[in-house]
Structures are given as C-alpha cells and as structure tokens.
C-alpha cells in the first residue's frame, strides 16, 4: 500500500448547486473545487471539506451510471458525521428539508446519535458526545 491514497466519497444528487448550498448551510461545508459540465453550466463535481474531510457532489447522469438515491429507491450508504452538538446539527438539517428517521438521543453505546435522510435521499448518522 502507498501512503498517497485518499478516500473521497461522492454523493450523487439531482441538483449539485442546491446540495452544495444545503451542505454549506447545515454542516458548514467549505467548497474547494468546482468543475462545470458542458454548456448548461451545471457542475459535474463540486468538492467540499468539512473539517479535514473531503467529499464531493455530482449530478445524477444515468448514461454514466451516476444514480441518485431517488433513482435507486433509497441509499445503500450511511454517512456518519461526528459533531460537537448533534442536536443543533440535526435541527438545522430538518429546518432545511431533512427527515428524522431515528431521533438524536443518548445511546447505550456511549454516544448521542440519530439518523437523518437529507433532501437528496442520502442517509446520515449524526453523532457526538453524551449530554
């Protein structure tokens, strides 16, 4: 193995601009790169960073095999984010159109966490220290 490997998740969404604004507003994601897709001006990829963790969003393009959770009937991936205040992050996500699947509560495994589906169909575990 080489130490130059980076793992960068890419979330496929119907509207990368809307998703980028959502992730900025609710998670504080910083946009670090944007590449346009053809003449329509729609980005083919937008890279973000939350803390030291990068992730990307791209539009659903079925001919490329890039399908969003709504195209697939749901998401097969859970994204977990550890934050200082899971309740505040969860509330912001809901205020911006997310759906609570499992309420954020103290859990017997020593974390405060819950599960949320964002407006683009991606599933998030929001976790932090017990209160």
CSV table of C-alpha atoms in Angstrom, one decimal:
chain,number,residue,atom,x,y,z
A,1,UNK,CA,0.0,0.0,0.0
A,2,UNK,CA,1.0,3.5,-0.6
A,3,UNK,CA,0.5,6.4,1.7
A,4,UNK,CA,-0.7,8.7,-1.1
A,5,UNK,CA,-4.2,7.1,-1.2
A,6,UNK,CA,-7.1,9.4,-0.4
A,7,UNK,CA,-10.7,8.3,0.0
A,8,UNK,CA,-13.2,10.9,-1.2
A,9,UNK,CA,-16.9,10.0,-1.1
A,10,UNK,CA,-19.0,11.4,-3.9
A,11,UNK,CA,-22.7,11.9,-3.4
A,12,UNK,CA,-24.9,11.8,-6.5
A,13,UNK,CA,-27.7,14.3,-6.3
A,14,UNK,CA,-30.4,15.7,-8.7
A,15,UNK,CA,-29.1,19.3,-8.2
A,16,UNK,CA,-25.4,19.8,-7.1
A,17,UNK,CA,-25.8,23.5,-6.6
A,18,UNK,CA,-28.8,23.0,-4.3
A,19,UNK,CA,-27.0,20.2,-2.5
A,20,UNK,CA,-23.8,22.3,-2.1
A,21,UNK,CA,-25.8,25.1,-0.5
A,22,UNK,CA,-27.5,22.7,1.8
A,23,UNK,CA,-24.3,21.1,3.0
A,24,UNK,CA,-22.7,24.5,3.5
A,25,UNK,CA,-25.7,25.9,5.4
A,26,UNK,CA,-26.3,22.9,7.7
A,27,UNK,CA,-22.8,21.3,8.1
A,28,UNK,CA,-20.5,24.3,7.4
A,29,UNK,CA,-19.0,22.5,4.3
A,30,UNK,CA,-16.5,24.7,2.5
A,31,UNK,CA,-16.4,24.5,-1.3
A,32,UNK,CA,-12.9,23.9,-2.5
A,33,UNK,CA,-13.3,22.9,-6.2
A,34,UNK,CA,-16.0,23.1,-8.9
A,35,UNK,CA,-15.9,21.7,-12.5
A,36,UNK,CA,-18.6,22.6,-15.0
A,37,UNK,CA,-20.5,20.1,-17.0
A,38,UNK,CA,-20.8,21.2,-20.6
A,39,UNK,CA,-22.7,24.2,-21.8
A,40,UNK,CA,-25.5,24.1,-19.3
A,41,UNK,CA,-23.2,25.4,-16.6
A,42,UNK,CA,-24.2,22.6,-14.2
A,43,UNK,CA,-21.2,21.3,-12.3
A,44,UNK,CA,-20.0,17.8,-12.9
A,45,UNK,CA,-18.3,17.8,-9.5
A,46,UNK,CA,-18.2,20.1,-6.5
A,47,UNK,CA,-15.7,19.2,-3.8
A,48,UNK,CA,-16.3,20.3,-0.3
A,49,UNK,CA,-14.4,20.0,3.0
A,50,UNK,CA,-15.9,19.6,6.5
A,51,UNK,CA,-13.0,19.9,9.0
A,52,UNK,CA,-10.3,17.8,7.3
A,53,UNK,CA,-12.7,15.5,5.5
A,54,UNK,CA,-13.3,16.0,1.8
A,55,UNK,CA,-16.4,14.9,-0.1
A,56,UNK,CA,-17.9,15.6,-3.5
A,57,UNK,CA,-21.3,16.1,-5.0
A,58,UNK,CA,-22.2,15.4,-8.7
A,59,UNK,CA,-25.4,15.4,-10.7
A,60,UNK,CA,-27.3,12.2,-11.5
A,61,UNK,CA,-26.4,11.2,-15.1
A,62,UNK,CA,-27.9,7.8,-15.9
A,63,UNK,CA,-25.9,7.3,-19.0
A,64,UNK,CA,-22.7,7.4,-16.8
A,65,UNK,CA,-24.2,5.1,-14.2
A,66,UNK,CA,-24.4,8.0,-11.7
A,67,UNK,CA,-27.8,7.4,-10.0
A,68,UNK,CA,-29.1,9.4,-7.0
A,69,UNK,CA,-30.9,7.6,-4.1
A,70,UNK,CA,-34.3,8.6,-5.6
A,71,UNK,CA,-33.2,6.8,-8.8
A,72,UNK,CA,-32.4,3.7,-6.8
A,73,UNK,CA,-35.3,3.7,-4.4
A,74,UNK,CA,-33.1,4.6,-1.5
A,75,UNK,CA,-29.5,4.8,-0.3
A,76,UNK,CA,-27.3,1.9,0.4
A,77,UNK,CA,-24.7,4.0,2.2
A,78,UNK,CA,-24.7,5.6,5.7
A,79,UNK,CA,-22.6,8.7,6.1
A,80,UNK,CA,-21.5,9.3,9.7
A,81,UNK,CA,-20.5,12.7,10.9
A,82,UNK,CA,-19.2,13.4,14.4
A,83,UNK,CA,-20.0,16.9,15.7
A,84,UNK,CA,-19.8,18.9,18.9
A,85,UNK,CA,-23.6,19.4,19.1
A,86,UNK,CA,-25.6,16.6,17.3
A,87,UNK,CA,-28.9,18.1,18.3
A,88,UNK,CA,-28.1,21.5,16.7
A,89,UNK,CA,-26.9,19.9,13.5
A,90,UNK,CA,-30.0,17.7,13.4
A,91,UNK,CA,-32.3,20.6,13.9
A,92,UNK,CA,-30.6,22.6,11.1
A,93,UNK,CA,-30.9,19.6,8.8
A,94,UNK,CA,-34.6,19.3,9.5
A,95,UNK,CA,-35.1,23.1,9.1
A,96,UNK,CA,-33.5,22.7,5.6
A,97,UNK,CA,-35.8,19.8,4.5
A,98,UNK,CA,-34.3,16.7,6.0
A,99,UNK,CA,-36.3,13.9,7.6
A,100,UNK,CA,-35.6,12.4,11.0
A,101,UNK,CA,-35.5,8.6,10.8
A,102,UNK,CA,-34.2,7.9,14.3
A,103,UNK,CA,-34.3,10.7,16.8
A,104,UNK,CA,-31.0,12.0,18.2
A,105,UNK,CA,-30.8,10.6,21.7
A,106,UNK,CA,-28.2,9.3,24.2
A,107,UNK,CA,-27.4,5.7,23.1
A,108,UNK,CA,-26.3,2.8,25.3
A,109,UNK,CA,-23.0,2.6,23.4
A,110,UNK,CA,-21.9,5.9,24.9
A,111,UNK,CA,-22.8,8.4,22.1
A,112,UNK,CA,-25.6,10.8,21.4
A,113,UNK,CA,-26.7,10.0,17.9
A,114,UNK,CA,-29.6,9.7,15.4
A,115,UNK,CA,-30.3,9.1,11.8
A,116,UNK,CA,-31.5,11.6,9.2
A,117,UNK,CA,-32.3,11.5,5.5
A,118,UNK,CA,-31.2,14.7,3.7
A,119,UNK,CA,-33.4,16.3,1.0
A,120,UNK,CA,-31.4,14.4,-1.7
A,121,UNK,CA,-32.0,10.9,-0.2
A,122,UNK,CA,-28.6,10.4,1.5
A,123,UNK,CA,-28.6,8.9,5.0
A,124,UNK,CA,-26.6,10.4,7.8
A,125,UNK,CA,-25.8,9.3,11.3
A,126,UNK,CA,-25.3,12.5,13.3
A,127,UNK,CA,-23.3,11.6,16.4
A,128,UNK,CA,-21.4,13.3,19.3
A,129,UNK,CA,-20.7,13.1,23.0
A,130,UNK,CA,-23.5,12.3,25.5
A,131,UNK,CA,-25.3,15.1,27.2
